[in-house]
Short mmCIF file of C-alpha atoms in Angstrom, two decimals:
data_model
loop_
_atom_site.label_atom_id
_atom_site.label_comp_id
_atom_site.label_asym_id
_atom_site.label_seq_id
_atom_site.Cartn_x
_atom_site.Cartn_y
_atom_site.Cartn_z
CA MET A 1 6.63 25.00 92.68
CA ALA A 2 5.89 25.78 88.71
CA ASN A 3 2.28 26.78 87.87
CA LYS A 4 -0.05 24.05 86.32
CA THR A 5 -1.71 25.33 82.82
CA GLY A 6 -5.52 24.68 83.08
CA PHE A 7 -7.57 23.55 79.93
CA LYS A 8 -11.42 25.14 79.89
CA THR A 9 -13.79 23.60 77.83
CA VAL A 10 -15.79 26.23 76.06
CA GLU A 11 -19.79 25.22 74.96
CA THR A 12 -20.38 25.90 71.53
CA SER A 13 -24.35 25.72 70.44
CA TYR A 14 -25.15 23.78 67.11
CA GLU A 15 -26.63 27.49 66.43
CA ASP A 16 -22.75 29.21 66.54
CA LEU A 17 -20.90 25.89 64.84
CA GLU A 18 -23.25 26.47 61.57
CA GLU A 19 -22.14 29.60 61.58
CA ILE A 20 -18.46 29.49 61.95
CA GLU A 21 -19.06 27.14 58.60
CA GLU A 22 -21.07 29.42 56.72
CA GLU A 23 -18.72 31.73 57.44
CA VAL A 24 -15.63 29.35 56.41
CA ARG A 25 -17.64 28.53 53.14
CA ARG A 26 -18.04 32.76 52.45
CA HIS A 27 -14.57 32.18 52.77
CA ARG A 28 -13.10 29.79 50.39
CA ARG A 29 -16.06 30.81 48.08
CA LYS A 30 -14.25 34.03 47.68
CA ILE A 31 -10.58 32.91 47.20
CA VAL A 32 -12.14 30.74 44.42
CA ARG A 33 -13.77 33.78 43.17
CA VAL A 34 -10.14 35.65 43.37
CA VAL A 35 -7.95 33.58 41.70
CA VAL A 36 -10.48 32.17 38.78
CA ILE A 37 -10.15 36.20 38.33
CA VAL A 38 -6.89 36.45 38.19
CA ALA A 39 -6.08 33.18 35.98
CA ALA A 40 -8.35 34.80 33.36
CA ILE A 41 -6.51 38.19 33.79
CA LEU A 42 -3.68 36.16 32.37
CA ILE A 43 -5.32 34.04 30.42
CA ALA A 44 -6.51 37.58 28.94
CA ILE A 45 -3.02 38.59 28.75
CA VAL A 46 -1.04 36.02 27.05
CA ALA A 47 -3.62 35.59 24.70
CA ALA A 48 -3.46 39.38 23.99
CA VAL A 49 0.17 39.12 23.46
CA GLN A 50 0.10 36.08 21.00
CA ILE A 51 -2.93 37.71 19.06
CA TRP A 52 -0.10 40.91 18.76
CA ASN A 53 2.90 39.28 18.26
CA ALA A 54 0.83 37.14 15.34
CA LEU A 55 -0.49 40.57 13.88
CA ARG A 56 2.40 42.34 14.47
CA THR A 57 4.83 44.06 11.15
CA TYR A 58 8.26 44.89 11.51
CA ASP A 59 10.39 46.22 8.34
CA SER A 60 13.35 46.53 9.75
CA PHE A 61 16.22 44.82 12.57
CA GLU A 62 18.67 45.73 14.50
CA VAL A 63 21.91 43.21 15.24
CA VAL A 64 22.51 42.64 18.07
CA SER A 65 25.77 40.00 17.38
CA SER A 66 27.94 39.42 14.43
CA ARG A 67 30.81 36.89 13.59
CA GLN A 68 33.13 36.91 9.64
CA GLN A 69 31.73 34.00 7.96
CA LYS A 70 33.50 32.77 4.74
CA ASP A 71 31.57 33.73 0.97
CA GLY A 72 30.66 30.92 -0.99
CA GLU A 73 26.85 29.92 -2.76
CA ALA A 74 28.62 26.74 -2.69
CA THR A 75 27.97 26.50 0.88
CA ARG A 76 24.66 25.71 2.62
CA TYR A 77 23.27 25.73 5.61
CA ASP A 78 20.14 24.34 8.10
CA THR A 79 19.82 23.72 11.75
CA PHE A 80 20.15 20.54 13.66
CA GLN A 81 19.09 20.15 16.96
CA GLY A 82 18.65 23.95 17.82
CA ASN A 83 22.35 24.33 16.10
CA MET A 84 23.24 25.70 12.47
CA LEU A 85 25.11 23.21 10.08
CA GLU A 86 27.05 24.91 7.15
CA TYR A 87 27.76 22.05 4.53
CA ASP A 88 30.13 22.47 1.36
CA ASN A 89 32.05 19.68 -0.82
CA ASP A 90 34.51 19.86 1.32
CA GLY A 91 32.85 18.78 4.61
CA VAL A 92 30.64 19.83 7.38
CA VAL A 93 29.92 21.71 10.50
CA CYS A 94 28.62 22.27 13.47
CA ARG A 95 28.00 25.20 15.43
CA ASP A 96 25.99 27.02 18.19
CA MET A 97 23.85 29.99 17.60
CA ASP A 98 27.21 31.60 19.49
CA GLY A 99 28.76 30.44 16.57
CA GLU A 100 31.30 27.85 18.17
CA GLN A 101 31.85 25.11 16.91
CA VAL A 102 30.04 21.53 17.99
CA TRP A 103 32.19 19.28 15.67
CA ASN A 104 32.83 19.20 12.39
CA GLN A 105 33.68 16.60 9.60
CA SER A 106 35.83 17.17 6.77
CA PHE A 107 35.41 15.00 3.20
CA GLU A 108 34.93 15.17 -0.44
CA MET A 109 31.65 15.55 -2.44
CA THR A 110 30.50 16.40 -5.35
CA SER A 111 26.54 17.15 -4.37
CA PRO A 112 26.78 16.52 -0.41
CA MET A 113 22.81 16.80 0.67
CA VAL A 114 21.60 16.76 3.92
CA SER A 115 18.21 14.22 5.54
CA ILE A 116 17.72 14.99 9.38
CA CYS A 117 15.23 13.53 11.74
CA GLY A 118 15.64 13.99 15.81
CA ASP A 119 19.18 13.71 16.75
CA TYR A 120 20.81 11.88 13.70
CA LEU A 121 21.40 13.46 10.29
CA ALA A 122 22.87 11.93 7.15
CA VAL A 123 24.74 13.77 4.96
CA TYR A 124 25.44 11.80 1.47
CA ASP A 125 26.93 12.75 -1.64
CA ARG A 126 24.30 12.45 -4.44
CA THR A 127 25.55 10.61 -7.59
CA GLY A 128 28.40 10.24 -5.00
CA THR A 129 28.85 7.21 -2.51
CA SER A 130 29.50 8.42 0.76
CA VAL A 131 27.09 8.40 3.12
CA TYR A 132 28.24 10.26 7.11
CA ILE A 133 25.59 9.51 9.94
CA MET A 134 26.36 12.09 12.20
CA SER A 135 24.16 12.39 16.04
CA THR A 136 24.78 15.27 17.50
CA SER A 137 27.91 14.71 19.31
CA GLY A 138 29.54 14.25 15.87
CA LEU A 139 30.08 11.02 13.45
CA VAL A 140 28.62 7.68 14.39
CA LYS A 141 29.98 5.39 11.05
CA ARG A 142 30.58 6.64 7.18
CA ILE A 143 29.41 3.63 4.49
CA GLU A 144 30.49 3.41 1.61
CA THR A 145 28.27 2.07 -1.06
CA ALA A 146 29.58 0.16 -4.44
CA THR A 147 26.55 1.92 -6.51
CA PRO A 148 26.30 5.82 -7.06
CA ILE A 149 23.53 7.42 -4.57
CA ASN A 150 20.33 9.20 -5.56
CA ARG A 151 18.86 9.74 -2.50
CA VAL A 152 19.48 9.19 1.19
CA CYS A 153 16.71 8.74 4.55
CA ILE A 154 17.27 8.97 7.85
CA ALA A 155 14.93 7.53 10.96
CA ARG A 156 15.25 8.51 14.38
CA GLN A 157 17.60 5.85 15.61
CA GLY A 158 20.07 6.52 13.05
CA THR A 159 18.98 4.00 10.26
CA ILE A 160 18.78 4.95 7.69
CA ALA A 161 17.12 3.88 3.60
CA VAL A 162 19.46 4.64 0.35
CA LEU A 163 17.77 4.04 -3.19
CA MET A 164 20.94 3.93 -5.31
CA LYS A 165 21.28 3.96 -9.11
CA GLU A 166 23.92 2.29 -11.93
CA ASP A 167 23.01 2.49 -15.60
CA ASN A 168 19.39 0.65 -15.59
CA VAL A 169 19.62 -1.35 -12.35
CA SER A 170 18.10 0.78 -9.42
CA TYR A 171 18.98 -0.94 -5.48
CA ILE A 172 16.96 0.00 -2.50
CA LYS A 173 19.14 -0.70 0.95
CA LEU A 174 18.36 -0.15 4.55
CA TYR A 175 21.52 0.11 6.71
CA ASP A 176 21.59 0.67 11.11
CA LYS A 177 23.68 3.39 12.06
CA LYS A 178 26.68 0.43 12.34
CA GLY A 179 26.57 0.42 8.95
CA ARG A 180 25.06 -3.21 9.52
CA GLU A 181 22.61 -3.88 5.90
CA LEU A 182 18.62 -4.86 7.17
CA ALA A 183 17.29 -5.38 3.69
CA GLY A 184 17.47 -4.45 0.06
CA GLY A 185 16.16 -4.95 -3.15
CA GLU A 186 16.62 -4.32 -7.06
CA PHE A 187 14.87 -2.64 -9.41
CA TYR A 188 15.33 -3.54 -13.43
CA GLY A 189 14.71 -0.75 -15.98
CA GLU A 190 14.28 -3.21 -18.61
CA LYS A 191 11.11 -4.36 -17.56
CA GLY A 192 9.68 -0.42 -17.81
CA SER A 193 9.47 0.59 -14.20
CA PHE A 194 11.70 2.23 -11.97
CA PRO A 195 11.97 3.84 -8.34
CA VAL A 196 11.60 7.74 -8.56
CA ASP A 197 11.32 8.21 -4.69
CA ILE A 198 11.80 6.45 -1.56
CA ALA A 199 10.54 7.56 1.89
CA LEU A 200 10.79 6.44 5.46
CA SER A 201 9.43 6.56 8.79
CA GLU A 202 10.47 8.26 12.06
CA ASP A 203 10.82 4.29 13.43
CA ALA A 204 12.01 3.15 10.79
CA LYS A 205 9.46 0.16 10.35
CA LYS A 206 8.26 1.86 7.49
CA MET A 207 9.74 2.06 3.83
CA ALA A 208 7.29 4.00 1.01
CA VAL A 209 8.90 3.52 -2.50
CA ASP A 210 7.70 5.95 -5.29
CA MET A 211 7.50 3.56 -8.99
CA LEU A 212 7.35 4.83 -12.14
CA ASP A 213 6.25 2.85 -15.00
CA VAL A 214 7.18 3.49 -18.77
CA THR A 215 5.12 0.81 -20.44
CA LYS A 216 2.49 0.62 -22.75
CA GLY A 217 3.21 3.63 -24.70
CA LYS A 218 1.97 5.92 -21.33
CA ILE A 219 2.70 6.87 -18.20
CA SER A 220 2.04 5.75 -14.23
CA SER A 221 3.08 6.42 -10.65
CA THR A 222 2.94 3.60 -8.50
CA ILE A 223 3.45 3.86 -4.72
CA ASN A 224 4.64 0.80 -2.74
CA PHE A 225 4.04 0.55 1.50
CA TYR A 226 6.11 -1.95 3.63
CA ASN A 227 6.09 -2.65 6.45
CA PHE A 228 9.22 -4.02 8.15
CA GLY A 229 7.15 -5.32 11.61
CA SER A 230 4.94 -8.21 12.40
CA VAL A 231 2.05 -7.31 9.98
CA GLY A 232 4.83 -7.00 7.20
CA GLN A 233 6.48 -10.50 7.91
CA ASN A 234 2.64 -11.89 7.06
CA GLU A 235 2.93 -10.08 3.55
CA ILE A 236 4.65 -11.19 0.22
CA ASN A 237 8.36 -8.84 -0.08
CA ASN A 238 6.82 -7.04 3.29
CA ILE A 239 4.48 -4.81 1.07
CA VAL A 240 1.27 -4.09 3.32
CA GLY A 241 -0.17 -1.66 0.30
CA THR A 242 0.29 -1.24 -2.96
CA PHE A 243 -1.69 2.62 -4.59
CA THR A 244 -1.58 2.92 -8.70
CA TYR A 245 -2.12 6.03 -10.34
CA GLU A 246 -2.70 5.90 -14.23
CA ASP A 247 -1.18 9.14 -16.27
CA ILE A 248 0.12 10.72 -12.86
CA PHE A 249 3.72 11.11 -12.23
CA ILE A 250 4.76 11.23 -8.69
CA SER A 251 8.00 13.24 -8.01
CA GLU A 252 8.40 13.09 -4.28
CA ILE A 253 7.06 10.87 -1.12
CA MET A 254 7.60 12.03 2.67
CA TYR A 255 6.98 10.29 5.57
CA VAL A 256 5.69 12.76 8.37
CA GLY A 257 6.13 11.29 11.84
CA GLU A 258 5.37 7.60 11.95
CA ASN A 259 2.11 6.45 10.27
CA ARG A 260 1.15 9.75 7.40
CA LEU A 261 3.08 9.95 4.21
CA PHE A 262 2.41 12.78 1.88
CA ALA A 263 3.21 12.47 -2.15
CA VAL A 264 3.95 15.41 -5.04
CA SER A 265 2.54 15.09 -8.48
CA ASP A 266 2.09 16.66 -11.26
CA SER A 267 -1.10 17.22 -10.55
CA GLY A 268 -2.35 17.35 -6.95
CA LEU A 269 -1.26 16.29 -2.99
CA LEU A 270 -2.08 12.92 -2.06
CA TRP A 271 -1.87 11.98 1.89
CA PHE A 272 -1.99 7.96 3.13
CA ASP A 273 -2.51 7.17 6.82
CA GLY A 274 -1.97 3.75 8.61
CA SER A 275 -0.32 2.84 11.36
CA GLN A 276 0.01 -1.11 9.78
CA LYS A 277 -2.00 -0.28 6.46
CA PRO A 278 -2.05 2.26 4.77
CA SER A 279 -4.93 4.41 3.45
CA LEU A 280 -5.50 7.41 0.71
CA LYS A 281 -7.48 10.24 3.50
CA LYS A 282 -7.01 13.34 0.89
CA GLU A 283 -6.15 14.25 -2.09
CA VAL A 284 -6.12 17.87 -3.75
CA LYS A 285 -6.05 19.06 -7.39
CA PHE A 286 -4.02 21.54 -8.59
CA GLU A 287 -6.30 24.69 -10.17
CA GLN A 288 -2.97 26.41 -11.86
CA LYS A 289 0.14 25.48 -13.06
CA ILE A 290 2.08 24.55 -9.74
CA GLN A 291 5.76 27.22 -9.68
CA SER A 292 7.14 25.59 -6.52
CA LEU A 293 6.49 23.27 -4.14
CA PHE A 294 8.60 23.17 -0.42
CA HIS A 295 7.02 21.56 2.43
CA ASN A 296 7.88 20.73 6.49
CA GLU A 297 6.72 18.11 8.77
CA LYS A 298 3.81 19.87 9.56
CA TYR A 299 3.02 22.18 6.23
CA VAL A 300 3.28 21.87 2.35
CA GLY A 301 3.50 24.93 0.82
CA VAL A 302 3.23 25.76 -3.24
CA THR A 303 2.57 29.16 -5.22
CA TYR A 304 1.72 29.80 -8.67
CA SER A 305 0.99 32.59 -10.84
CA ASP A 306 -1.87 34.65 -9.90
CA PRO A 307 -4.27 34.92 -12.75
CA GLU A 308 -5.60 38.53 -11.22
CA LYS A 309 -1.96 40.46 -10.67
CA GLU A 310 0.54 40.68 -13.59
CA ASN A 311 4.17 39.68 -12.01
CA SER A 312 2.65 38.87 -8.15
CA TRP A 313 2.90 35.11 -7.54
CA HIS A 314 0.34 33.04 -5.32
CA ILE A 315 1.38 31.48 -1.96
CA LYS A 316 -0.89 28.38 -0.78
CA VAL A 317 -0.51 26.04 2.09
CA TYR A 318 -1.69 23.04 3.66
CA ASP A 319 -1.50 21.49 6.67
CA MET A 320 -0.79 17.61 7.16
CA ASN A 321 -4.64 16.51 6.87
CA GLY A 322 -4.88 18.29 3.64
CA SER A 323 -7.20 21.88 4.92
CA THR A 324 -5.72 24.65 3.89
CA VAL A 325 -3.95 26.73 6.89
CA MET A 326 -2.67 29.91 5.04
CA GLU A 327 -2.78 31.81 1.67
CA ASN A 328 -1.12 35.49 0.92
CA ASP A 329 0.72 37.18 -2.45
CA THR A 330 4.61 37.88 -3.40
CA GLU A 331 5.58 40.13 -5.99
CA LEU A 332 9.04 39.15 -5.40
CA ALA A 333 10.58 37.19 -8.02
CA TYR A 334 12.09 35.00 -5.97
CA LYS A 335 14.84 33.08 -5.62
CA LYS A 336 13.88 30.89 -2.88
CA ILE A 337 11.48 30.25 -1.43
CA GLU A 338 11.09 27.14 1.91
CA PHE A 339 9.47 27.04 5.84
CA LEU A 340 11.73 28.19 8.89
CA ASP A 341 11.77 26.13 11.64
CA ASN A 342 9.11 28.57 12.94
CA ASN A 343 7.39 27.70 10.38
CA GLU A 344 7.06 30.57 8.91
CA VAL A 345 7.44 31.28 4.82
CA CYS A 346 10.08 32.81 3.81
CA VAL A 347 10.97 34.22 0.54
CA ARG A 348 14.00 35.39 -0.83
CA ASP A 349 16.63 36.46 -3.59
CA GLU A 350 20.17 37.57 -3.37
CA MET A 351 18.71 40.90 -1.67
CA HIS A 352 15.29 41.16 -0.98
CA CYS A 353 13.31 39.29 2.04
CA GLU A 354 9.99 38.53 3.06
CA LEU A 355 8.39 36.02 6.16
CA PHE A 356 4.75 35.06 6.10
CA THR A 357 3.30 34.20 9.54
CA ILE A 358 1.23 30.84 9.00
CA HIS A 359 -1.42 33.18 9.89
CA SER A 360 -1.39 34.71 6.47
CA ILE A 361 0.21 37.87 7.62
CA LYS A 362 3.04 39.52 5.70
CA LYS A 363 5.26 39.86 9.02
CA PHE A 364 8.20 41.22 8.02
CA SER A 365 9.73 42.51 4.28
CA TYR A 366 13.27 44.26 3.56
CA THR A 367 15.93 45.45 0.96
CA PHE A 368 20.06 44.41 1.98
CA ASP A 369 22.68 46.32 1.40
CA LYS A 370 24.70 42.22 1.36
CA GLU A 371 23.58 39.03 -0.78
CA LEU A 372 21.67 37.27 1.24
CA TYR A 373 22.08 33.48 1.49
CA LYS A 374 20.36 32.13 4.86
CA VAL A 375 17.31 32.77 7.18
CA LEU A 376 17.10 30.76 10.17
CA SER A 377 14.29 31.87 12.60
CA GLY A 378 15.32 32.46 16.35
CA THR A 379 14.19 31.75 19.77
CA ASP A 380 11.03 33.82 19.80
CA ALA A 381 9.28 35.58 17.30
CA GLN A 382 11.04 39.16 16.80
CA ASN A 383 14.74 37.48 16.61
CA TYR A 384 16.17 35.58 14.01
CA THR A 385 19.75 34.77 12.10
CA PHE A 386 20.32 36.26 8.79
CA VAL A 387 23.65 34.89 6.98
CA VAL A 388 24.49 37.55 5.18
CA SER A 389 27.75 37.64 2.44
CA GLY A 390 31.38 37.82 4.82
CA GLU A 391 28.69 37.25 8.24
CA VAL A 392 26.16 36.04 10.10
CA GLU A 393 23.92 38.39 11.76
CA GLU A 394 22.59 37.28 15.03
CA VAL A 395 19.04 39.86 14.62
CA ARG A 396 15.96 41.29 16.47
CA LEU A 397 13.24 43.04 14.21
CA ARG A 398 11.86 46.34 15.07
#
């Protein structure tokens, strides 16, 4: 006959229970303190590494891998969803960073240009009549216009705005990614006013048109804001805002995101904001004559001659709120200055390159023994791609 296991009741006093609970609380507090200390140490390590990377400088590099590349100054390079674009008069090729072809599209263009937003890009022939809407998978739609193209902007769902000019008449049309015309308008130059630039918001619900007026013996610039949503339906011609500036030439406008637009004039920078109807949020006046202006979706940079240093150019970068975030100087008589995808400023000519971080540190300076065509940022602070004569090099700074 099997033995039965009995349960005994253990009597515990109130004081014993209090002592046990206090011991449990002390143990929990100890664990919390350990976790907090470990977390603080990890945060400090991460911060230290970030500061070290932000302040670190380099003067050389090692080539991790390379592949042959056909030479040609007519070839241009850009990045698209982590891949590299190569395009010239004969077509565009999209490659991954290992050099493997993702897709290619042949065409014949005199002056190919690109506009990129999200998973879509538009390749168009400036002064020609062709627009190719491409996605990460390749060709989506080819659109032929009846009038020579001056400018194309693309939104993140593939909608494009096209500015066209012929003789004394300008046309602006909106197409979806299947080539269907969504909206359009005409501008006649004999009236003394004509469009200089256009901008399309990322959601394609807002568009701005930069107009130049040369009547009355002087110039003025006007930015008209269009809204194709419910707000714009209640306005004449969908215009929800008009801003005119006398004796000022606005040469370029660009949407950054869905609601913010910045404009470049011969005297300064303008920032507009508004989800429905826009308003002027910030204006920066240029104190010196600007030599170059460059921008991406987060920052706007300008350069001008440094009055205190001969053969030196001052670099100044603003964020999209109009605040100064970076300043430094270069003595390189550069051919190109631009932002990389990691927001660093790249200054280069045929044989030299300088990289500046957004924290105003000159991170890298180097003289190449081959002609340099393009610099692309990589996956971390040390990895880059250098497109040089005959080769594409994946490198690591050191």
